Coordinates of C-alpha atoms and ligand atoms in Angstrom, one line a residue:
M213 CA 73.9 121.4 142.4
D214 CA 76.3 124.3 141.4
H215 CA 79.4 122.5 141.9
S216 CA 81.3 125.8 141.3
E217 CA 79.6 127.0 144.6
A218 CA 80.4 123.6 145.9
L219 CA 83.5 123.4 146.0
S220 CA 84.7 126.7 147.1
V221 CA 87.1 125.3 149.8
N222 CA 90.1 126.7 151.1
P223 CA 93.0 124.3 151.0
T224 CA 95.4 126.1 152.4
A225 CA 93.4 126.7 155.5
G226 CA 95.3 124.1 157.4
R227 CA 98.2 124.6 159.9
A228 CA 99.9 121.8 159.4
E229 CA 99.7 122.1 155.7
R230 CA 101.2 125.4 156.0
R231 CA 104.0 124.1 157.8
L232 CA 104.4 121.1 155.6
S233 CA 104.7 123.6 152.7
A234 CA 107.5 125.6 154.6
I235 CA 109.4 122.4 154.6
I236 CA 109.0 121.6 151.5
E237 CA 109.7 124.7 149.5
R238 CA 113.2 124.6 151.4
R239 CA 114.0 121.0 150.7
L240 CA 112.4 120.3 147.2
D241 CA 114.0 121.3 144.2
R242 CA 112.0 122.9 141.5
R243 CA 110.3 119.5 140.1
G244 CA 109.3 118.5 143.4
F245 CA 111.5 115.6 144.2
I246 CA 114.3 115.8 147.0
G247 CA 117.6 116.5 145.8
G248 CA 119.7 113.8 147.3
V249 CA 120.2 111.0 149.0
S250 CA 121.0 112.2 151.8
A251 CA 117.8 114.2 152.5
L252 CA 116.3 110.6 152.5
A253 CA 114.2 111.0 155.4
A254 CA 113.1 114.5 154.2
A255 CA 111.9 112.6 150.9
T256 CA 109.7 110.2 153.0
A257 CA 108.2 112.2 155.1
L258 CA 107.3 114.5 152.4
G259 CA 105.1 112.1 151.2
G260 CA 106.9 111.3 147.9
C261 CA 104.9 111.3 144.5
A262 CA 102.7 109.4 145.1
S263 CA 99.4 110.1 147.4
G264 CA 100.4 112.6 150.7
T265 CA 99.6 116.0 151.5
A266 CA 98.5 118.8 149.6
A267 CA 101.7 120.5 150.3
S268 CA 103.6 117.6 148.6
R269 CA 102.1 119.2 145.4
P270 CA 102.4 122.4 143.1
A271 CA 99.9 125.0 144.3
R272 CA 96.5 124.8 142.6
K273 CA 94.7 128.2 142.8
S274 CA 92.1 126.7 140.4
A275 CA 90.6 123.4 139.3
A276 CA 92.6 121.7 137.0
P277 CA 92.9 122.7 133.4
G278 CA 91.6 120.2 130.9
V279 CA 94.0 117.4 129.5
A280 CA 95.2 117.6 126.0
F281 CA 95.2 114.5 124.2
E282 CA 94.0 112.5 121.1
E283 CA 91.3 110.0 122.2
I284 CA 92.2 106.1 121.3
A285 CA 89.7 104.0 119.9
R286 CA 87.6 101.9 121.9
G287 CA 88.8 97.9 121.0
M288 CA 89.6 94.6 121.8
D289 CA 92.9 93.0 120.4
E290 CA 96.2 91.4 122.0
T291 CA 98.0 94.3 122.9
H292 CA 98.2 97.4 124.6
H293 CA 97.2 100.9 123.3
V294 CA 98.4 104.6 124.6
A295 CA 97.3 107.9 123.4
A296 CA 99.3 109.3 120.4
D297 CA 102.4 110.9 120.9
H298 CA 103.1 108.8 124.1
I299 CA 105.4 105.9 125.0
A300 CA 104.3 102.8 127.2
D301 CA 107.2 100.7 127.9
V302 CA 107.4 97.5 129.9
L303 CA 109.2 98.3 133.2
I304 CA 108.8 95.1 135.2
R305 CA 106.8 91.9 134.7
W306 CA 105.6 88.9 136.6
G307 CA 109.0 86.6 137.3
D308 CA 111.3 89.3 136.5
P309 CA 114.6 89.5 138.6
L310 CA 114.6 91.4 141.8
F311 CA 118.2 90.0 143.5
N312 CA 121.6 89.5 142.5
D313 CA 120.6 85.7 142.8
S314 CA 117.4 85.8 141.3
P315 CA 116.9 82.6 138.8
A316 CA 116.0 83.5 135.1
F317 CA 112.0 83.4 134.5
D318 CA 111.3 80.0 133.1
P319 CA 107.5 79.6 132.9
Y320 CA 107.5 75.6 132.3
N321 CA 109.6 74.9 135.4
Q322 CA 108.3 77.4 138.1
S323 CA 109.0 77.1 142.1
A324 CA 108.3 78.9 145.2
A325 CA 111.9 79.5 145.4
A326 CA 112.7 81.2 142.4
Q327 CA 108.8 83.0 143.0
R328 CA 110.6 84.4 146.0
R329 CA 113.2 86.1 144.5
Q330 CA 111.2 87.6 141.4
F331 CA 108.7 89.9 140.7
G332 CA 105.1 88.1 141.6
Y333 CA 101.7 88.2 139.8
N334 CA 98.9 89.8 139.2
N335 CA 100.3 93.4 140.2
D336 CA 97.7 95.5 141.4
F337 CA 98.4 99.0 143.5
I338 CA 101.4 101.0 142.6
G339 CA 103.0 103.5 144.9
L340 CA 106.0 105.4 145.1
V341 CA 108.5 106.5 147.6
P342 CA 111.1 109.2 145.9
L343 CA 114.7 108.5 146.4
S344 CA 115.9 111.5 144.3
E345 CA 114.8 113.1 141.1
N346 CA 115.6 109.8 138.9
R347 CA 115.1 107.2 141.6
A348 CA 112.2 105.9 143.7
L349 CA 111.0 103.0 145.7
M350 CA 108.1 101.3 144.0
C351 CA 105.9 99.7 146.0
V352 CA 103.6 96.8 144.2
N353 CA 100.9 94.5 145.0
H354 CA 100.2 91.2 143.7
E355 CA 96.9 90.8 144.1
Y356 CA 96.0 87.0 143.5
T357 CA 97.1 84.3 140.9
T358 CA 95.1 83.2 137.9
T359 CA 95.8 79.4 138.7
T360 CA 95.0 77.7 135.4
L361 CA 96.7 80.8 133.4
M362 CA 99.8 81.3 135.5
L363 CA 100.7 76.9 135.8
P364 CA 101.4 75.0 133.0
D365 CA 99.6 71.4 133.2
V366 CA 96.9 72.4 135.7
A367 CA 94.1 73.4 133.8
A368 CA 92.7 70.0 132.6
T369 CA 92.6 68.5 135.9
Y370 CA 92.3 71.1 138.1
P371 CA 92.2 71.3 140.9
D372 CA 93.3 67.7 141.6
S373 CA 96.3 68.9 140.1
M374 CA 97.0 71.5 142.8
T375 CA 100.0 69.9 144.5
R376 CA 101.6 71.3 147.4
E377 CA 104.2 72.9 145.1
R378 CA 102.1 74.5 142.9
C379 CA 100.3 76.1 146.0
D380 CA 103.9 76.8 147.3
I381 CA 104.3 78.9 144.1
E382 CA 100.9 80.8 144.1
L383 CA 101.6 81.3 147.8
A384 CA 104.5 82.8 146.7
A385 CA 103.2 85.0 144.0
H386 CA 100.7 86.8 146.3
G387 CA 102.0 89.5 148.4
G388 CA 103.9 92.2 147.3
T389 CA 107.5 93.7 145.8
I390 CA 109.3 96.6 146.6
V391 CA 111.8 97.4 144.1
E392 CA 113.9 100.9 143.6
I393 CA 113.5 102.2 140.2
E394 CA 115.9 104.9 138.1
R395 CA 114.7 106.6 135.3
T396 CA 118.4 107.3 132.7
G397 CA 116.8 109.8 130.1
E398 CA 113.2 108.9 129.2
T399 CA 113.7 105.2 130.4
W400 CA 113.0 104.1 133.9
R401 CA 114.1 100.5 134.5
P402 CA 114.4 98.2 138.0
V403 CA 117.5 98.6 139.8
A404 CA 117.8 94.6 140.5
G405 CA 119.9 94.1 143.4
S406 CA 119.5 97.4 145.2
R407 CA 119.2 97.0 149.0
Y408 CA 115.6 98.1 149.2
N409 CA 114.4 95.4 146.9
R410 CA 111.9 93.0 149.0
R411 CA 109.5 90.7 148.4
I412 CA 106.5 90.2 150.6
T413 CA 104.5 86.9 150.2
A414 CA 101.1 85.3 151.4
D415 CA 103.2 82.8 153.7
T416 CA 106.8 83.5 154.6
T417 CA 106.7 87.2 155.7
P418 CA 106.4 87.4 159.3
M419 CA 104.0 90.0 160.3
E420 CA 102.7 91.6 163.6
M421 CA 99.1 92.3 164.5
S422 CA 99.0 95.8 166.0
G423 CA 96.4 97.9 167.4
P424 CA 93.2 97.0 169.6
A425 CA 92.4 93.8 168.1
A426 CA 96.0 92.5 168.5
G427 CA 95.9 89.3 170.8
H428 CA 92.5 89.0 171.2
P429 CA 91.4 85.3 171.6
R430 CA 89.8 85.0 168.3
L431 CA 93.1 86.1 166.5
R432 CA 94.8 83.0 168.1
T433 CA 95.9 79.7 166.1
S434 CA 97.4 76.8 166.9
E435 CA 100.7 78.2 165.1
D436 CA 100.1 81.3 167.0
A437 CA 99.0 81.4 171.0
T438 CA 99.6 85.2 171.1
G439 CA 97.1 86.1 168.2
R440 CA 99.7 88.8 167.4
L441 CA 102.0 87.3 164.8
V442 CA 100.9 86.2 161.5
S443 CA 102.9 84.7 158.5
G444 CA 102.1 86.8 155.0
T445 CA 99.4 88.7 153.7
M446 CA 97.3 88.2 150.6
N447 CA 95.1 89.3 148.3
N448 CA 96.5 92.6 148.3
C449 CA 94.3 94.7 146.1
A450 CA 95.0 98.9 146.3
G451 CA 97.0 100.4 149.0
G452 CA 98.4 103.7 149.8
I453 CA 101.7 105.3 150.6
T454 CA 101.4 107.4 154.3
P455 CA 102.7 111.1 154.0
W456 CA 105.9 109.4 156.2
G457 CA 106.5 107.1 153.4
T458 CA 105.3 104.0 154.6
Y459 CA 103.2 101.3 152.3
L460 CA 100.0 100.3 153.3
M461 CA 98.7 97.1 151.4
A462 CA 95.2 96.4 151.6
E463 CA 94.0 92.8 151.9
E464 CA 90.8 92.4 149.6
N465 CA 89.2 89.1 149.2
F466 CA 91.1 86.8 151.8
N467 CA 88.0 84.7 151.9
G468 CA 88.6 82.9 148.7
C469 CA 91.9 81.3 150.3
F470 CA 90.1 79.2 152.8
L471 CA 88.3 75.9 152.3
G472 CA 86.6 73.6 154.6
D473 CA 83.3 73.4 157.4
L474 CA 83.4 74.8 160.5
P475 CA 82.9 72.2 163.4
E476 CA 78.9 72.6 164.0
G477 CA 77.3 75.2 165.8
H478 CA 81.1 76.9 165.8
P479 CA 80.6 80.5 167.5
E480 CA 82.8 81.9 164.2
A481 CA 80.0 80.6 162.1
A482 CA 78.0 84.0 161.6
N483 CA 81.2 86.0 161.5
H484 CA 82.3 83.8 158.6
A485 CA 79.3 83.8 157.0
R486 CA 79.5 87.4 156.7
Y487 CA 82.6 87.9 154.9
G488 CA 82.0 84.8 152.9
V489 CA 84.5 82.5 154.6
P490 CA 85.3 79.7 153.1
G491 CA 85.4 80.9 149.4
G492 CA 87.3 78.1 148.4
W493 CA 88.9 79.7 145.5
Y494 CA 92.5 78.3 146.2
Q495 CA 93.3 74.5 147.1
W496 CA 95.9 75.6 149.8
G497 CA 93.3 74.1 152.8
R498 CA 94.5 71.0 151.2
H499 CA 98.3 71.0 152.1
Y500 CA 98.0 73.6 154.8
D501 CA 95.8 73.5 158.1
R502 CA 96.0 77.3 158.3
Y503 CA 93.5 77.8 155.5
D504 CA 91.1 74.8 156.3
V505 CA 88.7 76.6 158.4
S506 CA 87.7 73.1 159.8
K507 CA 91.1 72.7 161.4
E508 CA 91.9 76.4 162.2
P509 CA 88.9 78.5 162.5
H510 CA 90.5 81.6 163.8
E511 CA 93.0 81.9 160.6
P512 CA 90.3 83.9 158.6
N513 CA 90.3 86.8 161.2
R514 CA 93.6 87.3 160.8
F515 CA 93.3 88.3 157.2
G516 CA 91.3 91.7 155.9
W517 CA 93.2 94.3 157.8
V518 CA 95.8 97.0 156.0
V519 CA 99.5 96.2 156.3
E520 CA 101.7 98.6 157.0
V521 CA 105.1 98.4 155.5
D522 CA 108.4 100.4 155.6
P523 CA 109.7 100.1 152.6
M524 CA 112.9 102.6 153.9
D525 CA 114.0 99.1 156.0
P526 CA 113.6 95.7 154.1
D527 CA 114.3 94.2 157.4
S528 CA 111.3 95.7 158.8
T529 CA 108.4 93.9 160.3
P530 CA 105.0 94.7 158.4
K531 CA 102.1 95.6 160.7
K532 CA 98.7 94.6 160.3
R533 CA 96.7 97.7 161.8
T534 CA 93.7 96.8 163.4
A535 CA 92.6 100.5 164.3
L536 CA 91.8 100.1 160.4
G537 CA 88.8 97.7 160.6
R538 CA 88.5 94.1 158.9
F539 CA 87.1 93.9 155.9
K540 CA 87.5 93.4 152.1
H541 CA 89.9 96.3 152.0
E542 CA 90.3 97.5 148.1
G543 CA 92.4 100.7 149.4
A544 CA 93.7 102.8 152.0
E545 CA 95.0 106.4 150.3
S546 CA 95.4 108.7 153.0
V547 CA 95.3 112.7 153.3
V548 CA 96.6 114.9 156.2
A549 CA 93.6 117.1 157.6
P550 CA 93.9 120.7 158.3
D551 CA 94.5 119.9 162.2
G552 CA 97.2 117.5 161.4
R553 CA 95.7 114.1 161.7
L554 CA 96.0 111.7 159.7
V555 CA 92.7 110.6 157.5
V556 CA 92.6 106.8 155.8
Y557 CA 90.1 106.6 153.2
M558 CA 88.8 102.9 152.4
G559 CA 86.1 100.9 150.3
D560 CA 85.1 97.7 151.1
D561 CA 84.8 96.1 147.9
Q562 CA 81.5 93.6 148.0
R563 CA 78.2 93.9 147.0
F564 CA 76.0 96.1 149.1
D565 CA 79.0 96.9 151.4
Y566 CA 80.2 99.9 152.8
L567 CA 82.5 103.1 152.7
Y568 CA 85.1 104.2 155.4
K569 CA 87.4 106.5 156.8
F570 CA 90.0 106.3 159.6
V571 CA 91.3 109.5 161.7
S572 CA 94.0 109.6 163.4
E573 CA 94.0 110.3 167.4
G574 CA 97.8 111.7 167.1
R575 CA 98.8 114.1 164.5
V576 CA 101.2 113.6 161.6
D577 CA 104.7 114.7 162.6
T578 CA 106.2 116.3 159.8
E579 CA 109.9 116.5 161.4
N580 CA 110.3 113.3 163.2
R581 CA 109.5 110.3 160.5
A582 CA 109.7 107.5 163.4
A583 CA 107.3 109.5 165.4
N584 CA 104.5 108.6 163.1
R585 CA 105.6 104.9 163.5
D586 CA 102.6 103.7 165.4
L587 CA 100.3 106.5 164.4
L588 CA 97.7 104.2 162.7
D589 CA 97.2 102.0 166.1
A590 CA 95.2 104.9 167.5
G591 CA 92.3 106.6 166.4
T592 CA 88.2 106.5 165.0
L593 CA 86.8 104.0 162.2
Y594 CA 84.3 105.7 160.5
V595 CA 81.2 104.3 158.4
A596 CA 79.7 106.6 155.8
K597 CA 75.6 107.0 155.6
F598 CA 74.4 108.8 152.5
H599 CA 71.2 110.9 152.6
D600 CA 68.7 112.3 150.1
D601 CA 69.9 116.1 150.7
G602 CA 73.1 115.8 149.7
T603 CA 74.7 115.3 153.1
L604 CA 76.6 112.3 154.4
D605 CA 77.7 111.3 158.3
W606 CA 80.2 109.6 158.8
M607 CA 79.3 107.3 162.1
P608 CA 82.3 106.1 164.6
L609 CA 82.3 102.4 165.2
V610 CA 83.2 102.9 168.8
H611 CA 82.4 100.3 171.3
G612 CA 80.2 101.3 174.0
R613 CA 78.3 104.0 171.7
G614 CA 74.7 103.1 170.3
P615 CA 74.1 99.6 169.6
L616 CA 78.0 98.4 169.6
T617 CA 77.7 96.9 173.0
D618 CA 77.8 93.5 174.7
A619 CA 74.0 92.8 174.2
N620 CA 74.9 93.0 170.6
G621 CA 78.0 90.2 171.4
L622 CA 80.5 93.0 170.8
D623 CA 82.8 92.8 173.9
S624 CA 85.5 95.2 173.3
Q625 CA 86.7 97.7 170.4
A626 CA 88.7 94.6 169.6
E627 CA 85.2 92.5 168.4
V628 CA 84.0 95.7 166.7
L629 CA 86.9 96.1 164.8
I630 CA 87.1 92.0 164.1
E631 CA 83.3 92.2 162.9
T632 CA 83.5 95.5 161.3
R633 CA 80.9 94.8 158.8
R634 CA 78.5 93.4 161.3
A635 CA 79.3 96.9 163.6
A636 CA 78.4 98.7 160.5
D637 CA 75.3 96.9 159.9
L638 CA 74.1 97.5 163.2
L639 CA 74.8 101.3 162.8
G640 CA 72.8 101.6 159.3
A641 CA 75.5 102.5 156.9
T642 CA 74.6 102.8 153.7
P643 CA 75.0 99.6 151.2
M644 CA 77.3 100.5 148.3
D645 CA 77.6 99.5 144.7
R646 CA 81.0 98.1 145.6
P647 CA 83.2 100.7 146.7
E648 CA 86.5 100.8 145.1
D649 CA 89.5 103.4 145.1
V650 CA 88.7 106.0 147.2
E651 CA 91.0 108.8 146.5
P652 CA 91.1 112.3 148.8
D653 CA 92.3 115.4 146.6
P654 CA 94.3 117.3 149.2
D655 CA 94.1 120.5 147.1
T656 CA 90.3 120.8 146.7
G657 CA 88.6 118.9 149.7
R658 CA 86.9 116.4 147.5
V659 CA 87.1 112.7 147.4
W660 CA 86.6 110.5 144.3
V661 CA 84.8 107.3 145.6
M662 CA 84.8 104.5 142.6
L663 CA 81.3 102.4 143.1
T664 CA 82.4 99.7 140.4
N665 CA 79.0 98.1 139.8
N666 CA 76.0 95.8 141.6
S667 CA 74.4 93.5 139.3
R668 CA 72.1 92.2 142.1
R669 CA 70.9 95.3 143.6
T670 CA 67.2 95.3 143.0
E671 CA 64.7 98.1 142.3
D672 CA 63.6 98.0 146.0
Q673 CA 67.1 98.0 147.1
V674 CA 67.8 101.1 145.5
N675 CA 69.0 104.1 147.5
T676 CA 69.9 107.8 147.2
A677 CA 73.7 107.2 146.5
N678 CA 72.9 103.7 144.6
P679 CA 70.1 104.8 142.4
R680 CA 70.2 102.2 139.6
A681 CA 68.8 98.3 140.2
E682 CA 71.2 95.9 138.4
N683 CA 74.3 98.3 138.1
L684 CA 76.1 96.8 135.6
F685 CA 78.1 99.8 134.9
G686 CA 79.1 101.4 138.4
H687 CA 78.9 105.1 139.1
I688 CA 81.3 107.7 140.6
I689 CA 80.6 110.0 143.5
Q690 CA 82.0 113.2 144.9
I691 CA 82.3 114.0 148.6
D692 CA 83.1 117.4 149.6
E693 CA 84.7 117.5 153.1
P694 CA 83.6 121.1 154.5
D695 CA 86.3 123.6 153.8
G696 CA 89.0 120.9 153.2
D697 CA 88.5 119.3 156.6
F698 CA 88.8 115.5 155.9
A699 CA 88.5 114.5 159.6
A700 CA 84.7 116.1 159.3
T701 CA 82.0 113.6 160.4
R702 CA 79.4 115.5 158.2
S703 CA 80.3 116.1 154.5
R704 CA 78.5 116.7 151.0
W705 CA 78.2 114.5 148.2
D706 CA 77.1 114.3 144.6
F707 CA 77.5 112.0 141.5
L708 CA 80.1 112.7 139.1
V709 CA 78.6 110.3 136.7
K710 CA 76.7 107.1 136.3
C711 CA 78.7 104.8 133.7
G712 CA 77.7 102.7 130.9
D713 CA 77.0 103.3 127.4
P714 CA 75.0 107.1 126.8
D715 CA 73.8 105.8 123.7
V716 CA 71.5 103.3 125.3
A717 CA 68.8 105.1 127.6
A718 CA 67.6 102.3 129.6
I719 CA 71.2 102.1 131.5
G720 CA 70.9 106.1 132.5
A721 CA 74.5 107.1 131.8
T722 CA 75.2 110.6 132.5
W723 CA 77.9 111.3 130.4
N724 CA 78.6 115.1 129.7
P725 CA 77.4 115.4 126.0
L726 CA 80.9 116.1 125.3
T727 CA 81.9 112.9 125.8
S728 CA 83.3 111.0 122.6
E729 CA 82.0 107.7 121.5
N730 CA 85.4 106.3 123.0
G731 CA 85.4 108.6 126.0
W732 CA 82.7 106.3 127.8
F733 CA 83.4 103.4 129.8
A734 CA 82.3 101.2 132.6
A735 CA 83.2 99.7 135.7
P736 CA 85.3 102.5 137.5
D737 CA 88.1 100.6 140.1
N738 CA 91.2 102.3 140.5
C739 CA 91.7 106.1 140.1
A740 CA 94.4 108.8 140.5
V741 CA 94.8 112.5 140.9
D742 CA 97.4 114.1 138.8
P743 CA 99.7 117.0 140.2
L744 CA 97.7 119.4 138.0
G745 CA 94.3 117.8 139.8
G746 CA 92.8 115.7 137.0
L747 CA 91.0 112.8 137.8
W748 CA 92.1 109.4 135.8
I749 CA 89.7 106.6 135.8
A750 CA 91.1 102.7 135.4
T751 CA 88.3 100.5 135.0
D752 CA 88.0 96.5 135.9
G753 CA 85.0 94.9 133.7
N754 CA 84.6 97.4 130.8
Q755 CA 84.5 94.0 128.2
R756 CA 81.1 94.0 129.0
T757 CA 80.8 96.9 127.0
G758 CA 82.7 95.3 124.1
A759 CA 85.8 96.9 124.8
T760 CA 88.9 96.3 126.9
D761 CA 89.6 97.9 130.3
G762 CA 91.7 100.7 130.4
L763 CA 92.3 104.4 132.1
W764 CA 90.2 107.9 131.0
A765 CA 90.7 111.0 132.0
M766 CA 87.7 112.4 133.8
E767 CA 86.8 116.4 133.8
T768 CA 85.4 117.0 136.9
D769 CA 84.8 121.1 136.8
G770 CA 83.1 123.5 134.5
P771 CA 81.0 122.8 131.4
A772 CA 83.1 120.1 130.8
R773 CA 82.5 118.2 134.1
G774 CA 81.7 114.4 133.7
T775 CA 83.3 114.3 130.1
G776 CA 85.6 110.8 130.0
R777 CA 88.4 110.8 127.3
A778 CA 90.3 107.4 126.5
F779 CA 93.8 107.6 126.9
F780 CA 95.1 103.6 127.5
R781 CA 94.0 100.3 126.8
V782 CA 95.1 96.8 127.7
P783 CA 95.0 93.3 126.0
I784 CA 92.5 91.4 126.1
G785 CA 91.4 89.5 129.2
A786 CA 93.3 92.1 131.6
E787 CA 92.5 94.8 133.8
L788 CA 93.9 98.2 134.4
C789 CA 95.1 98.8 138.2
G790 CA 97.3 101.3 140.2
P791 CA 97.8 104.3 137.8
R792 CA 100.3 106.4 139.6
F793 CA 101.8 109.9 138.8
T794 CA 105.2 111.1 139.8
Q795 CA 105.0 114.1 141.3
D796 CA 106.3 116.3 138.3
G797 CA 103.5 114.5 136.3
E798 CA 106.1 113.1 133.3
T799 CA 105.7 109.5 133.7
L800 CA 102.5 107.7 134.6
F801 CA 102.6 104.1 135.9
V802 CA 100.5 101.5 135.0
A803 CA 99.6 98.2 136.0
V804 CA 98.4 95.8 133.6
Q805 CA 96.8 93.2 135.6
H806 CA 95.7 89.5 134.1
P807 CA 96.5 89.7 130.5
G808 CA 94.9 86.7 128.7
D809 CA 92.5 85.9 131.2
S810 CA 89.6 85.9 128.6
D811 CA 87.0 83.0 128.5
G812 CA 88.4 79.9 128.8
A813 CA 91.8 80.7 128.9
T814 CA 94.6 78.5 129.9
F815 CA 98.7 78.6 130.4
E816 CA 98.2 76.5 127.1
N817 CA 95.7 78.9 125.4
P818 CA 96.0 82.3 126.8
G819 CA 93.8 84.7 125.2
T820 CA 96.8 86.6 124.5
R821 CA 100.9 86.3 125.2
W822 CA 101.4 89.6 125.9
P823 CA 104.1 91.5 126.2
D824 CA 106.9 89.1 125.0
F825 CA 104.8 87.4 122.4
G826 CA 106.7 84.5 122.3
P827 CA 105.6 81.3 120.9
R828 CA 104.9 79.5 124.0
T829 CA 105.5 82.2 126.8
P830 CA 102.3 82.9 128.9
P831 CA 101.2 86.6 129.3
R832 CA 102.8 88.5 132.1
P833 CA 101.4 90.7 134.3
A834 CA 103.2 94.0 133.9
V835 CA 103.7 97.4 135.7
M836 CA 104.5 100.1 132.6
A837 CA 105.8 103.4 132.3
I838 CA 103.8 106.1 130.4
R839 CA 106.1 109.3 128.9
K840 CA 105.1 111.6 126.8
R841 CA 107.1 112.0 123.2
G842 CA 110.2 114.5 123.9
G843 CA 109.1 115.3 127.4
G844 CA 106.5 116.9 129.5
R845 CA 103.4 116.2 131.5
V846 CA 101.6 113.0 130.6
G847 CA 98.1 113.7 128.9
R848 CA 98.8 117.4 128.5
A849 CA 99.5 119.9 126.3
Ligands
FEO1182 FE1 90.9 94.0 143.9 FE2 87.9 95.6 144.2 O1 89.4 95.4 143.0
CA1183 CA1 90.5 97.0 142.7
CA1184 CA1 94.4 105.3 143.9
CA1185 CA1 90.1 95.1 140.2

């Protein structure tokens, strides 16, 4: 396939985007940030320095120029490594204070009360909402807790050592953090005590269910007879920032939080089985009925959604937007279609599960932020079916259409959404190799799909978009939305790369031969498009190739397409999450998740004590800020 032909889209065709461009030219300074606090509403409406609209980036006439940095070497040791001429600073770590009254981090005397006032565990997604040139709200997900690495005196007697108090610490360490950050010179710092700072937890943050499934009897529990109120969010993996500056938290492996057996013949049995409920990863169900499906069989139906949070208002009630479906949401990156509708791309991270997008019914209002408040409550959820001829169809999950009817046990759109996976099964969606981050590039109409791996696919289960059996190393797919119309229902697709060691023919990797011995990787997970259109891939599982996870730049155009280049790597046991560039491209934030979680690691004997390296300090998941020495765009000349 000739990509220069396939990619010739018109990125500025949309009226809404042109309108956004005009607004931004009026309001943004040269570096693309709003120039004053009084323009806050505009800053958030315009999508900030994170994901967002085409107009929120510098114009690009052609594909991205090549990156320019000296690659780091593959390897595995106790600390992080970044490309030459770059500096990687720890910005904020597990246990760091967020409020004026936050207790000091004391890993030997942890409590839920302290954790609710501190940065949580296992940082994943990073989103940015700018306040000014040098200030932003950073939105970070805390995906999960690595129990025996995080808590002292637990490993040897787990799970019986999981008292209620210890479970409460875990619940408090899940969720998210909103923290103001500020740059002085070359250094970003968190602003402890900022009025915006907020902890969102798995158990103490009240949330509303909204959209078509809200109030459905299958969402009702003994704590909530309305099916509209739920405390907390958990297993928040990646996410997104909407063009109006709200923070989307994707609930992923919620199944792991439940214990117990359903009563014999319970009507939720097949539904829970489809989602792997109960997973039994945590012991919370020993102490709380809501995490025990024998007592609260509907509680799992209240998780697996996308949660929308307004970071500008720390007292606001987060909303679980049921119109976006219920599955193991990896992320929720969004983009404005040419006609002004919002499109949210989402992967369901499970072997043989699916790729989705949501298209809002209403249009994004660029002048009035409040008008977008409930935009995510109405629209159409689509699931992808890939064809051999390089096309794919986005099939609508709409009650009453095709097999999505009472005859198949789906009484309403609410049930189509509660059982999104089964509805997509009925439509014959393409089973994928674990869809992780899905990243639209507003300037090109391209969408990058990370498929991390699928060790269980057999030869008779391969399909056109997932062609390798026992796919240990993953692959990346490029989708081209026609003429940049992200709301389109028929698109084109091709592979960018099939990952793994190019020197082992049996693996079938497809790197560009320009790729160095350090430039190839396995298990793509999160990704980011930088302000010049460069694609950056973070991995989760590269250690199976003998080197730690990290961040690679990927060439996507011209003769170098399919070339990887190693930029950063994490300490042993960690994966890399949340790559996020500021809009000026001069800072790259990355989330180092579960450092020290190597084979057999415990609190007492971790794989590393990064980043503090105190003789008794545990490893601490942390967000880092990477800048180029002396300034300039990260990773470029
Ligand atoms: Fe939480 Fe799919 O990674
Ligand atoms: Ca992920
Ligand atoms: Ca991303
Ligand atoms: Ca991951």
